Coordinates of C-alpha atoms in Angstrom, one line a residue:
Chain A
M873 CA -68.6 -6.8 28.6
S874 CA -64.9 -7.4 28.3
H875 CA -62.7 -7.0 25.3
F876 CA -61.9 -10.1 23.2
K877 CA -58.4 -10.7 22.0
L878 CA -58.4 -13.6 19.5
R879 CA -55.9 -15.3 17.3
L880 CA -56.9 -17.6 14.5
Y881 CA -54.2 -20.0 13.2
I882 CA -54.7 -21.4 9.7
T883 CA -52.4 -23.3 7.4
G884 CA -52.4 -21.8 3.9
R885 CA -55.3 -20.1 2.1
T886 CA -57.5 -23.2 1.8
S887 CA -61.2 -23.3 1.7
Q888 CA -61.2 -24.6 5.2
S889 CA -59.2 -21.6 6.3
Q890 CA -61.5 -19.3 4.6
R891 CA -64.5 -20.9 6.1
A892 CA -63.1 -20.5 9.6
I893 CA -62.3 -16.8 9.0
D894 CA -65.9 -16.2 7.7
N895 CA -67.4 -18.1 10.6
L896 CA -65.4 -16.2 13.1
R897 CA -66.3 -12.9 11.7
R898 CA -69.9 -13.7 11.7
I899 CA -69.9 -14.8 15.4
C900 CA -67.9 -11.8 16.5
E901 CA -70.1 -9.3 14.7
G902 CA -73.2 -11.1 16.0
E903 CA -72.1 -11.4 19.6
F904 CA -69.8 -8.6 20.5
P905 CA -69.5 -6.1 17.6
G906 CA -66.6 -3.7 18.0
L907 CA -65.4 -5.4 21.2
Y908 CA -62.8 -7.8 19.6
E909 CA -59.4 -7.9 18.0
V910 CA -58.6 -10.8 15.7
E911 CA -55.2 -11.7 14.3
V912 CA -55.1 -14.3 11.5
I913 CA -51.8 -16.2 11.4
D914 CA -50.8 -18.5 8.7
V915 CA -48.6 -21.3 10.2
L916 CA -46.7 -21.7 6.9
E917 CA -45.5 -18.1 7.2
H918 CA -45.0 -18.0 10.9
P919 CA -44.1 -21.5 12.1
A920 CA -42.2 -20.1 15.1
L921 CA -45.4 -18.5 16.5
A922 CA -47.3 -21.8 16.1
E923 CA -44.4 -23.4 17.9
R924 CA -44.6 -21.0 20.8
E925 CA -48.3 -21.5 21.2
K926 CA -48.0 -25.3 20.5
I927 CA -50.6 -25.4 17.8
L928 CA -51.1 -28.8 16.4
A929 CA -54.4 -28.6 14.5
T930 CA -55.7 -25.9 12.1
P931 CA -57.8 -24.0 12.1
T932 CA -57.3 -23.2 15.8
L933 CA -58.8 -20.2 17.5
V934 CA -56.9 -19.0 20.6
K935 CA -58.9 -16.9 23.0
R936 CA -56.1 -14.9 24.6
L937 CA -58.3 -12.5 26.5
P938 CA -60.4 -12.6 28.6
E939 CA -58.7 -15.3 30.7
P940 CA -58.5 -18.2 30.8
V941 CA -56.6 -18.8 27.6
R942 CA -58.4 -21.4 25.6
K943 CA -57.9 -23.2 22.3
I944 CA -60.9 -23.9 20.0
I945 CA -60.1 -26.2 17.1
G946 CA -62.0 -26.8 13.9
D947 CA -63.5 -24.5 11.3
L948 CA -65.9 -22.9 13.9
S949 CA -69.0 -24.1 12.0
D950 CA -70.6 -25.4 15.2
R951 CA -71.6 -22.0 16.5
E952 CA -72.9 -23.2 19.9
R953 CA -69.6 -24.9 20.7
V954 CA -67.7 -21.8 19.7
L955 CA -69.7 -19.8 22.2
I956 CA -69.1 -22.4 24.9
G957 CA -65.4 -22.0 24.1
L958 CA -65.6 -18.3 24.4
D959 CA -67.5 -18.6 27.7
L960 CA -70.5 -17.0 26.1
E961 CA -72.8 -20.0 26.3
H962 CA -75.2 -18.1 28.7
L963 CA -76.2 -15.9 25.8
D964 CA -77.8 -18.9 24.2
R965 CA -81.0 -19.2 26.1
G966 CA -81.7 -22.7 27.4
M967 CA -78.3 -24.1 26.2
H968 CA -76.4 -26.4 28.3
P969 CA -72.7 -27.3 27.7
Chain B
M627 CA -36.4 -62.4 -21.7
S628 CA -35.0 -59.9 -19.3
R629 CA -35.4 -60.0 -15.6
L630 CA -35.3 -57.1 -13.3
P631 CA -32.6 -57.2 -10.7
P632 CA -33.9 -57.6 -7.2
L633 CA -34.5 -54.2 -5.8
E634 CA -33.6 -53.7 -2.2
L635 CA -34.4 -50.4 -0.5
T636 CA -31.5 -48.3 0.6
K637 CA -30.9 -48.7 4.3
L638 CA -29.8 -46.0 6.7
P639 CA -27.4 -47.2 9.4
T640 CA -28.8 -46.3 12.8
G641 CA -25.4 -46.5 14.5
I642 CA -27.0 -48.4 17.4
I643 CA -24.7 -51.3 18.4
G644 CA -26.0 -54.6 17.0
F645 CA -29.1 -53.1 15.5
D646 CA -27.7 -52.6 12.0
Q647 CA -26.5 -56.2 12.0
I648 CA -30.0 -57.6 12.7
A649 CA -31.5 -55.1 10.3
N650 CA -29.1 -56.0 7.5
G651 CA -27.6 -52.5 7.4
G652 CA -30.2 -50.2 9.0
I653 CA -33.7 -49.0 8.7
P654 CA -35.3 -48.3 5.3
K655 CA -34.0 -44.9 4.2
G656 CA -36.5 -42.1 3.6
R657 CA -39.3 -44.1 5.2
S658 CA -41.1 -44.2 8.5
T659 CA -40.6 -47.1 10.9
L660 CA -42.8 -47.7 13.9
I661 CA -41.3 -48.8 17.2
S662 CA -44.0 -50.3 19.4
G663 CA -43.6 -51.6 23.0
T664 CA -45.0 -51.5 26.4
A665 CA -44.3 -48.8 28.9
G666 CA -40.6 -48.9 29.9
S667 CA -39.5 -51.1 27.0
G668 CA -37.0 -48.6 25.9
K669 CA -38.7 -47.0 22.9
T670 CA -37.7 -43.5 23.6
V671 CA -34.1 -44.3 24.4
L672 CA -33.8 -46.3 21.2
A673 CA -35.3 -43.5 19.2
L674 CA -33.2 -40.8 20.8
Q675 CA -30.1 -42.9 20.2
F676 CA -30.9 -43.1 16.6
L677 CA -31.0 -39.3 16.5
L678 CA -27.8 -38.9 18.5
S679 CA -25.9 -41.5 16.5
G680 CA -26.9 -39.6 13.4
V681 CA -25.2 -36.4 14.7
R682 CA -22.2 -38.1 16.3
Q683 CA -21.4 -40.8 13.7
F684 CA -22.9 -39.7 10.4
E685 CA -23.0 -35.9 10.5
E686 CA -26.7 -36.0 10.1
N687 CA -28.8 -33.6 12.1
G688 CA -32.1 -34.5 13.6
V689 CA -35.5 -33.4 14.8
F690 CA -37.4 -34.8 17.7
V691 CA -41.1 -34.4 18.1
T692 CA -42.4 -35.2 21.5
F693 CA -46.0 -35.9 22.2
E694 CA -46.0 -37.0 25.8
E695 CA -42.9 -35.9 27.7
A696 CA -41.9 -32.3 27.9
P697 CA -38.6 -31.7 25.9
I698 CA -36.8 -30.5 29.0
D699 CA -37.7 -33.6 31.0
L700 CA -36.8 -35.8 28.1
M701 CA -33.4 -34.2 27.8
Q702 CA -32.7 -34.4 31.5
N703 CA -33.7 -38.1 31.6
V704 CA -31.1 -39.1 29.1
R705 CA -28.4 -37.1 30.6
S706 CA -27.5 -40.2 32.7
F707 CA -26.3 -41.7 29.4
G708 CA -24.0 -38.8 29.0
W709 CA -26.2 -37.5 26.1
D710 CA -26.0 -33.7 25.9
L711 CA -29.1 -33.0 23.9
E712 CA -29.3 -29.4 25.3
G713 CA -25.8 -28.8 23.8
L714 CA -26.8 -30.2 20.5
L715 CA -29.9 -28.1 20.5
A716 CA -27.9 -25.0 21.2
D717 CA -25.5 -25.9 18.3
K718 CA -28.4 -26.4 16.0
R719 CA -27.6 -30.0 15.4
I720 CA -31.0 -31.0 16.6
A721 CA -34.3 -29.2 16.8
V722 CA -37.3 -30.0 19.0
V723 CA -41.0 -29.8 18.2
D724 CA -43.1 -29.8 21.4
A725 CA -46.4 -31.4 20.7
T726 CA -47.2 -32.2 24.3
P727 CA -50.5 -31.2 25.7
E728 CA -50.6 -28.0 27.9
P729 CA -51.4 -29.2 31.4
G730 CA -55.0 -28.6 32.3
E731 CA -55.9 -27.5 28.8
E732 CA -59.1 -28.7 27.3
T733 CA -59.7 -28.4 23.7
I734 CA -63.1 -27.7 22.1
T735 CA -63.9 -29.0 18.7
T736 CA -66.1 -26.9 16.5
G737 CA -65.8 -28.5 13.1
P738 CA -63.4 -30.1 10.7
Y739 CA -59.7 -29.7 11.3
D740 CA -56.4 -31.2 10.3
L741 CA -52.9 -31.5 11.7
S742 CA -51.2 -29.5 9.0
A743 CA -50.0 -27.0 11.6
L744 CA -48.0 -29.8 13.2
L745 CA -46.7 -30.9 9.9
A746 CA -45.7 -27.3 9.1
R747 CA -43.9 -27.1 12.4
I748 CA -42.0 -30.3 11.8
E749 CA -41.1 -29.2 8.3
N750 CA -39.9 -25.9 9.7
A751 CA -37.7 -27.7 12.3
I752 CA -36.3 -30.0 9.6
R753 CA -35.4 -27.0 7.4
T754 CA -33.9 -25.1 10.3
V755 CA -31.3 -27.7 11.1
N756 CA -31.2 -29.4 7.7
A757 CA -32.3 -32.7 9.4
K758 CA -32.0 -36.1 7.9
R759 CA -33.5 -38.0 10.8
V760 CA -36.7 -37.4 12.6
I761 CA -38.3 -39.1 15.6
L762 CA -41.9 -38.8 16.6
D763 CA -42.0 -39.9 20.3
A764 CA -45.1 -41.4 21.9
I765 CA -47.5 -40.6 19.2
G766 CA -50.4 -42.2 21.0
A767 CA -50.5 -39.2 23.3
L768 CA -52.3 -37.4 20.5
F769 CA -55.4 -39.4 20.9
P770 CA -56.7 -38.3 24.2
Q771 CA -55.6 -34.8 23.3
L772 CA -57.7 -34.5 20.2
T773 CA -61.1 -36.1 20.0
D774 CA -61.5 -37.9 16.7
P775 CA -59.3 -40.9 16.3
N776 CA -60.3 -41.2 12.6
I777 CA -59.0 -37.7 11.9
I778 CA -55.8 -38.4 13.8
R779 CA -55.2 -41.6 11.8
R780 CA -55.8 -39.9 8.5
E781 CA -53.6 -37.0 9.6
L782 CA -50.7 -39.2 10.8
H783 CA -50.8 -40.8 7.4
R784 CA -50.5 -37.4 5.8
I785 CA -47.6 -36.5 8.1
A786 CA -45.8 -39.7 7.3
A787 CA -46.3 -39.0 3.6
G788 CA -45.1 -35.4 4.1
L789 CA -41.9 -36.6 5.8
R790 CA -41.3 -39.1 3.1
Q791 CA -41.5 -36.3 0.5
L792 CA -38.9 -34.4 2.5
G793 CA -36.6 -37.4 2.2
V794 CA -36.1 -37.8 6.0
T795 CA -35.9 -41.2 7.7
T796 CA -38.4 -41.3 10.6
L797 CA -38.8 -43.4 13.7
I798 CA -42.2 -43.3 15.4
T799 CA -42.7 -44.7 18.9
M800 CA -46.0 -45.9 20.1
E801 CA -47.1 -47.6 23.3
R802 CA -48.8 -50.9 23.3
T803 CA -50.6 -52.4 26.3
D804 CA -49.6 -56.0 25.9
E805 CA -46.4 -57.8 25.1
E806 CA -48.2 -59.9 22.6
G807 CA -51.2 -59.1 20.3
G808 CA -51.8 -55.9 18.3
V809 CA -48.9 -53.6 17.4
G810 CA -50.5 -50.4 18.7
R811 CA -53.6 -49.6 20.7
W812 CA -55.1 -47.0 18.3
G813 CA -54.9 -48.9 15.1
V814 CA -52.1 -46.6 14.1
E815 CA -49.9 -49.4 12.7
E816 CA -51.8 -49.2 9.4
F817 CA -50.4 -45.8 8.5
V818 CA -46.8 -46.9 8.9
A819 CA -47.4 -50.6 8.4
D820 CA -44.4 -50.8 6.1
N821 CA -41.9 -51.1 8.8
V822 CA -42.5 -52.3 12.4
I823 CA -40.1 -53.0 15.2
L824 CA -41.4 -54.5 18.5
L825 CA -39.6 -54.0 21.8
R826 CA -40.5 -56.3 24.7
N827 CA -39.6 -56.2 28.4
R828 CA -40.6 -59.5 29.9
L829 CA -40.2 -60.8 33.4
E830 CA -38.3 -64.1 33.3
Q831 CA -37.2 -65.8 36.5
E832 CA -37.6 -62.6 38.4
K833 CA -35.3 -60.8 36.0
R834 CA -36.3 -58.3 33.3
R835 CA -35.3 -59.4 29.8
R836 CA -35.5 -56.9 27.0
T837 CA -35.8 -58.0 23.4
V838 CA -36.1 -56.3 20.1
E839 CA -37.8 -57.9 17.1
I840 CA -38.1 -56.5 13.6
L841 CA -41.6 -57.5 12.6
K842 CA -41.3 -56.3 9.0
F843 CA -39.5 -54.1 6.6
R844 CA -41.4 -53.7 3.4
G845 CA -39.2 -54.3 0.4
A846 CA -36.1 -54.9 2.5
T847 CA -34.5 -57.8 4.3
H848 CA -33.8 -58.2 8.0
H849 CA -33.1 -60.9 10.6
K850 CA -36.2 -62.5 12.1
G851 CA -37.0 -63.2 15.7
E852 CA -36.2 -61.6 19.0
Y853 CA -32.8 -60.4 20.0
P854 CA -31.9 -59.4 23.6
F855 CA -30.7 -55.9 24.3
T856 CA -29.6 -53.9 27.2
I857 CA -29.8 -50.3 28.2
D858 CA -27.0 -48.9 30.3
G859 CA -25.2 -45.7 31.1
E860 CA -22.3 -46.1 28.8
D861 CA -23.6 -47.1 25.4
G862 CA -27.4 -46.6 25.8
V863 CA -29.1 -49.4 23.8
T864 CA -26.9 -52.3 22.8
I865 CA -28.5 -55.1 20.9
I866 CA -26.9 -58.6 21.0
P867 CA -27.2 -60.0 17.6
L868 CA -26.9 -63.6 18.6
S869 CA -27.9 -65.8 15.6
A870 CA -26.8 -63.0 13.3
I871 CA -23.3 -63.6 14.5
E872 CA -21.4 -64.9 11.5
L873 CA -19.2 -67.9 11.7
K874 CA -16.4 -66.3 9.9
Q875 CA -13.6 -66.5 12.4
R876 CA -10.3 -67.6 10.9
S877 CA -8.8 -70.7 12.2
S878 CA -5.4 -70.5 13.8
Q879 CA -2.8 -73.2 13.6
I880 CA -0.8 -71.6 16.4
R881 CA -0.7 -73.6 19.6
V882 CA -0.5 -72.2 23.1
S883 CA 0.2 -74.0 26.3
S884 CA -2.5 -74.9 28.8
G885 CA 0.0 -74.5 31.6
V886 CA 0.1 -78.2 32.3
P887 CA 2.8 -79.8 30.1
E888 CA 1.3 -83.3 30.3
L889 CA -2.0 -81.9 29.2
D890 CA -0.4 -80.2 26.2
K891 CA 1.1 -83.5 25.2
M892 CA -2.3 -85.2 25.5
C893 CA -3.7 -82.5 23.2
G894 CA -1.1 -83.0 20.5
G895 CA 1.1 -80.1 21.5
G896 CA -1.1 -77.5 23.2
M897 CA -4.3 -75.7 22.6
Y898 CA -5.1 -73.7 19.5
R899 CA -4.8 -70.0 20.1
D900 CA -8.3 -69.1 19.0
S901 CA -10.1 -72.0 20.7
I902 CA -12.6 -72.3 23.5
I903 CA -11.7 -74.8 26.1
L904 CA -14.3 -76.2 28.5
T905 CA -13.1 -77.7 31.7
S906 CA -15.9 -79.6 33.3
G907 CA -16.0 -81.5 36.6
A908 CA -17.6 -81.8 40.0
T909 CA -16.7 -79.4 42.9
G910 CA -13.1 -79.9 44.0
T911 CA -11.9 -81.8 41.0
G912 CA -9.5 -79.0 40.1
K913 CA -11.2 -76.7 37.7
T914 CA -10.0 -73.5 39.3
L915 CA -6.6 -75.1 39.4
M916 CA -6.7 -75.6 35.6
V917 CA -7.7 -72.0 35.2
S918 CA -4.8 -70.8 37.3
Q919 CA -2.3 -72.9 35.3
Y920 CA -3.8 -71.6 32.1
I921 CA -3.3 -68.1 33.3
K922 CA 0.2 -68.9 34.6
A923 CA 1.1 -70.0 31.1
A924 CA -0.1 -66.6 29.7
I925 CA 1.9 -64.7 32.3
A926 CA 5.0 -66.8 31.6
A927 CA 4.7 -66.0 27.9
G928 CA 4.4 -62.3 28.7
E929 CA 0.8 -62.2 27.5
R930 CA -2.2 -60.7 29.2
A931 CA -5.0 -62.7 30.8
L932 CA -8.4 -61.7 32.0
L933 CA -10.1 -63.8 34.7
F934 CA -13.8 -63.5 35.4
G935 CA -14.7 -64.9 38.7
A936 CA -18.4 -65.7 39.3
E937 CA -18.2 -67.8 42.5
E938 CA -15.1 -66.6 44.4
S939 CA -13.8 -63.3 45.4
R940 CA -10.5 -61.8 44.1
E941 CA -8.9 -62.6 47.4
Q942 CA -10.0 -66.3 47.3
L943 CA -8.8 -66.7 43.8
T944 CA -5.5 -65.1 44.5
R945 CA -5.0 -67.2 47.6
N946 CA -5.9 -70.4 45.8
A947 CA -3.5 -69.6 43.0
A948 CA -0.7 -68.8 45.5
S949 CA -1.2 -72.3 47.1
W950 CA -0.4 -73.8 43.7
G951 CA 2.6 -71.5 43.2
V952 CA 1.0 -68.9 40.9
D953 CA 1.4 -65.3 41.9
F954 CA -1.7 -63.4 40.8
E955 CA -0.9 -60.3 42.8
Q956 CA 2.4 -59.7 41.1
A957 CA 0.9 -60.4 37.7
E958 CA -1.8 -57.8 38.3
K959 CA 0.9 -55.3 39.3
D960 CA 2.7 -56.0 36.1
G961 CA -0.4 -55.4 34.1
L962 CA -0.5 -58.9 32.8
L963 CA -3.6 -60.0 34.7
R964 CA -7.0 -58.5 35.5
I965 CA -9.4 -60.2 37.8
V966 CA -13.1 -59.2 37.5
C967 CA -15.4 -60.7 40.1
R968 CA -19.1 -60.2 39.7
Y969 CA -21.7 -62.4 41.2
P970 CA -24.2 -63.6 38.5
E971 CA -27.1 -62.5 40.6
V972 CA -26.2 -58.8 40.5
M973 CA -27.7 -58.2 37.0
G974 CA -29.3 -59.9 34.0
L975 CA -27.2 -62.0 31.6
E976 CA -27.4 -59.5 28.9
D977 CA -25.9 -56.9 31.1
H978 CA -23.2 -59.4 32.2
L979 CA -22.5 -60.0 28.5
I980 CA -22.1 -56.3 27.7
Q981 CA -19.9 -55.7 30.7
M982 CA -17.7 -58.7 30.0
K983 CA -17.3 -57.7 26.3
R984 CA -16.4 -54.2 27.4
D985 CA -13.8 -55.6 29.8
I986 CA -12.3 -57.8 27.1
L987 CA -12.1 -55.0 24.5
D988 CA -10.7 -52.7 27.1
F989 CA -8.0 -55.0 28.6
K990 CA -7.1 -56.7 25.3
P991 CA -6.1 -60.0 26.8
A992 CA -4.6 -62.9 24.9
R993 CA -6.5 -65.3 27.2
V994 CA -9.8 -65.1 28.9
A995 CA -11.0 -67.4 31.6
I996 CA -14.5 -67.7 33.1
D997 CA -14.8 -69.5 36.4
S998 CA -17.4 -70.7 36.4
M999 CA -19.7 -70.5 33.4
S1000 CA -22.3 -72.7 35.1
A1001 CA -22.8 -70.1 37.9
F1002 CA -24.5 -68.0 35.3
E1003 CA -26.9 -70.7 34.5
R1004 CA -28.4 -70.3 38.0
V1005 CA -29.8 -66.9 37.2
S1006 CA -31.3 -67.4 33.8
T1007 CA -33.5 -69.4 31.6
P1008 CA -31.9 -72.1 29.4
K1009 CA -32.6 -70.0 26.3
S1010 CA -30.9 -66.8 27.5
F1011 CA -28.1 -68.9 29.0
R1012 CA -27.4 -70.5 25.6
E1013 CA -27.5 -67.0 23.9
F1014 CA -25.1 -65.7 26.5
V1015 CA -22.7 -68.6 25.9
I1016 CA -22.9 -68.2 22.1
A1017 CA -22.4 -64.4 22.2
L1018 CA -19.5 -64.6 24.6
T1019 CA -17.6 -67.4 22.9
S1020 CA -18.1 -65.8 19.5
T1021 CA -16.7 -62.6 20.9
I1022 CA -13.6 -64.4 22.2
K1023 CA -13.2 -66.3 18.9
H1024 CA -13.7 -63.2 16.9
L1025 CA -10.7 -61.6 18.6
E1026 CA -8.7 -64.8 17.9
I1027 CA -7.8 -65.2 21.6
T1028 CA -8.1 -68.3 23.8
G1029 CA -10.9 -68.8 26.2
M1030 CA -11.3 -71.2 29.1
L1031 CA -14.7 -71.8 30.6
T1032 CA -15.3 -74.0 33.6
N1033 CA -18.4 -75.9 34.3
T1034 CA -19.4 -77.5 37.6
T1035 CA -21.3 -80.7 37.3
S1036 CA -23.7 -81.7 40.0
M1037 CA -22.7 -85.3 40.4
L1038 CA -19.5 -86.1 42.1
A1039 CA -18.6 -88.9 39.7
G1040 CA -19.8 -89.0 36.2
G1041 CA -22.8 -87.1 35.1
E1042 CA -23.6 -84.5 32.6
S1043 CA -25.1 -81.1 33.3
I1044 CA -27.2 -78.7 31.2
T1045 CA -24.2 -76.4 30.9
E1046 CA -22.2 -79.2 29.4
T1047 CA -24.8 -80.0 26.7
H1048 CA -25.3 -76.3 26.1
I1049 CA -21.7 -75.4 25.8
S1050 CA -20.2 -78.6 24.4
T1051 CA -21.1 -77.9 20.8
I1052 CA -19.7 -74.5 20.9
T1053 CA -16.4 -75.3 22.5
D1054 CA -13.4 -76.7 20.6
T1055 CA -11.8 -78.6 23.4
I1056 CA -13.5 -80.3 26.3
I1057 CA -11.5 -81.5 29.3
L1058 CA -13.4 -83.7 31.8
L1059 CA -12.3 -83.9 35.4
R1060 CA -13.9 -86.7 37.3
Y1061 CA -13.7 -88.4 40.7
V1062 CA -12.9 -92.0 40.4
E1063 CA -13.8 -94.3 43.2
L1064 CA -11.2 -97.0 43.1
H1065 CA -10.6 -99.7 45.7
G1066 CA -12.1 -97.6 48.4
E1067 CA -10.3 -94.4 47.5
M1068 CA -11.3 -91.2 45.7
R1069 CA -8.9 -90.5 42.9
R1070 CA -9.0 -87.9 40.2
G1071 CA -9.3 -88.7 36.5
L1072 CA -8.8 -86.4 33.5
T1073 CA -9.6 -87.0 29.9
V1074 CA -9.7 -84.9 26.8
L1075 CA -13.1 -85.7 25.5
K1076 CA -12.9 -83.7 22.4
M1077 CA -10.4 -81.6 20.6
R1078 CA -11.3 -80.1 17.3
G1079 CA -8.9 -80.3 14.4
T1080 CA -6.1 -82.4 15.9
Y1081 CA -5.2 -85.8 17.3
H1082 CA -5.6 -86.1 21.0
D1083 CA -4.9 -88.7 23.7
K1084 CA -8.1 -90.6 24.4
D1085 CA -7.1 -92.2 27.7
I1086 CA -8.6 -91.4 31.0
R1087 CA -5.6 -90.5 33.0
E1088 CA -5.1 -90.2 36.7
Y1089 CA -3.9 -86.9 38.1
T1090 CA -2.9 -85.6 41.4
I1091 CA -2.6 -82.1 42.9
D1092 CA 0.3 -80.8 45.1
S1093 CA 1.8 -77.4 45.9
T1094 CA 3.4 -77.2 42.5
G1095 CA 0.1 -77.7 40.7
P1096 CA -1.5 -80.6 38.9
H1097 CA 0.4 -83.7 37.7
I1098 CA -1.0 -86.0 35.1
H1099 CA 0.0 -89.7 35.4
G1100 CA -0.8 -92.8 33.5
P1101 CA -4.1 -94.0 32.3
F1102 CA -6.5 -96.0 34.5
R1103 CA -6.0 -99.4 32.8
G1104 CA -8.5 -102.1 33.2
V1105 CA -11.2 -99.9 34.6
H1106 CA -14.2 -98.8 32.6
G1107 CA -17.4 -96.9 33.3
I1108 CA -15.5 -93.9 34.9
L1109 CA -17.4 -91.3 33.0
S1110 CA -20.7 -92.8 33.9
G1111 CA -19.7 -92.7 37.5
T1112 CA -19.9 -96.5 38.1
P1113 CA -16.4 -97.9 37.4
T1114 CA -16.1 -101.6 37.0
Y1115 CA -12.9 -103.6 36.9
T1116 CA -12.1 -106.0 34.1
F1117 CA -9.0 -107.6 35.7
D1118 CA -8.6 -111.4 35.5
S1119 CA -7.1 -111.4 38.9
E1120 CA -5.8 -109.2 41.6
R1121 CA -2.3 -110.0 40.5
S1122 CA -2.7 -108.8 37.0
R1123 CA -4.2 -105.6 38.3
L1124 CA -1.1 -105.0 40.4
N1125 CA 1.2 -106.0 37.6
N1126 CA -0.6 -103.7 35.2
M1127 CA -0.4 -100.7 37.6
F1128 CA 3.3 -101.1 38.2
A1129 CA 4.0 -101.7 34.5
S1130 CA 2.1 -98.9 33.0
A1131 CA 2.8 -96.1 35.5
P1132 CA 6.3 -96.3 36.9
D1133 CA 6.3 -92.7 37.9
D1134 CA 2.9 -92.9 39.6
P1135 CA 3.2 -92.1 43.3
H1136 CA 0.0 -94.0 43.9
A1137 CA 1.1 -97.1 42.1
G1138 CA 2.7 -98.7 45.0
A1139 CA 0.2 -97.5 47.6

């Protein structure tokens, strides 16, 4: 299985931000423990980075690797849709996108 | 009992020609204003001009946020206006926030989200260049990009509130599908409902006509209704603030010559310097001749004249003038005359107006002549023609110079045209030229129908044309009904007719004929 390089954009330390961080950690540890790298970026501190990646909404999870690059928006509470976004939907038996 | 003084919101001048006039000073400062219009109605150009004027005229930097068109495309598109946005970007006078969708990118929604990243980026851009003006261009493009319209509406509301807190003045453009009906297609108007401007681009008589209407400014006044505007390579958006034109021209007592001494006498000593003269008559009655005499008088006084030809070419006009002893060519060489020939069909009336205004301001003539005004009527609706006439004459009056307009009537003798009824209330002096059928002969008659502010001769006089120009003779005595085109004679007998003619007009070459 390939290595995941993820970037999570949040705006400030809000409860929504925290929820997204927790959800992401849970999914990564459950699906591909040890095979991922996550950077959490606060747009308020690094607006230029958000500008470069054209982030509009937060939270936004950017799957940088494996390709294709994809943006997943929302607080990642819908686990199935997060897996679709990460191209891992086949792991959920019987799931269709 | 104390009463609060009426509180008017502070306005921010946009710097767009004509707009601040119809907006009573500008758009509400520190607020968001929505510009809504169909595709191609000029929303983006107007918004970008607002930003650019800020930098150029008011030392106010700006931020533009683009949702649909990539910044690089946008900047290249407006280069035809001579707008160097790239340069301003490099000089940190403006900053750009690119909120366009990545091509081919699909977004997956996995739960609640908000647009605070976008707001943070806009705030960052504002801080970076210390912006006072912000535009959000084509905000509707957010909707297909993100999935939940309700979230977007809520978030746009928050962004508008955030921008308000930063004290910047914002223009938001939004596409609408129809020229009439709802303001926007996503129900977005509610979040900036305070201030709404509508742009329209209608097809009228096979010509595009752009108008701008301020629908509302909350807590601030503005002019109501639609105003035509143009977009061109020199000034970008120019709004023609017709009914907002104030009647505050001063009135001059100085008289200038019409170029025809007898006519000056009929008018009580010449035309007023800041007046508009309408010369109206059928084809061949001598309107262009009157124009060339009028220009000759300017040249003789060492003043500049500007002639707009709408029906004849420069060569034709020059040749005609030469046949009456007026040398246009020499006058042009001396810098006293400029002839501008444009056929009315080549562009819309609004564009003609802008061009003509530009010519007038550039050449700074003491006299302007338009031959003929009625030619412009062919290419427009009565409404836009009337607006054109008002705007042009008020420009001329405002500069306190003299204007002569000609009007071609359709009937050979008598008759009144639409142009006449349209123009007559605006002009100060009306000279009618008419064919008079008299005893089996076509003669020419001239009368001063109206002259504001002075005594004038009310006779209908005969005039003739020879190689030295026009000559006005005695009045047609004993004939009435000339203006209606059906003259009748009121002579007791043929003998009294002859007596009368010899008696009243001894210098009349036709008298003995």
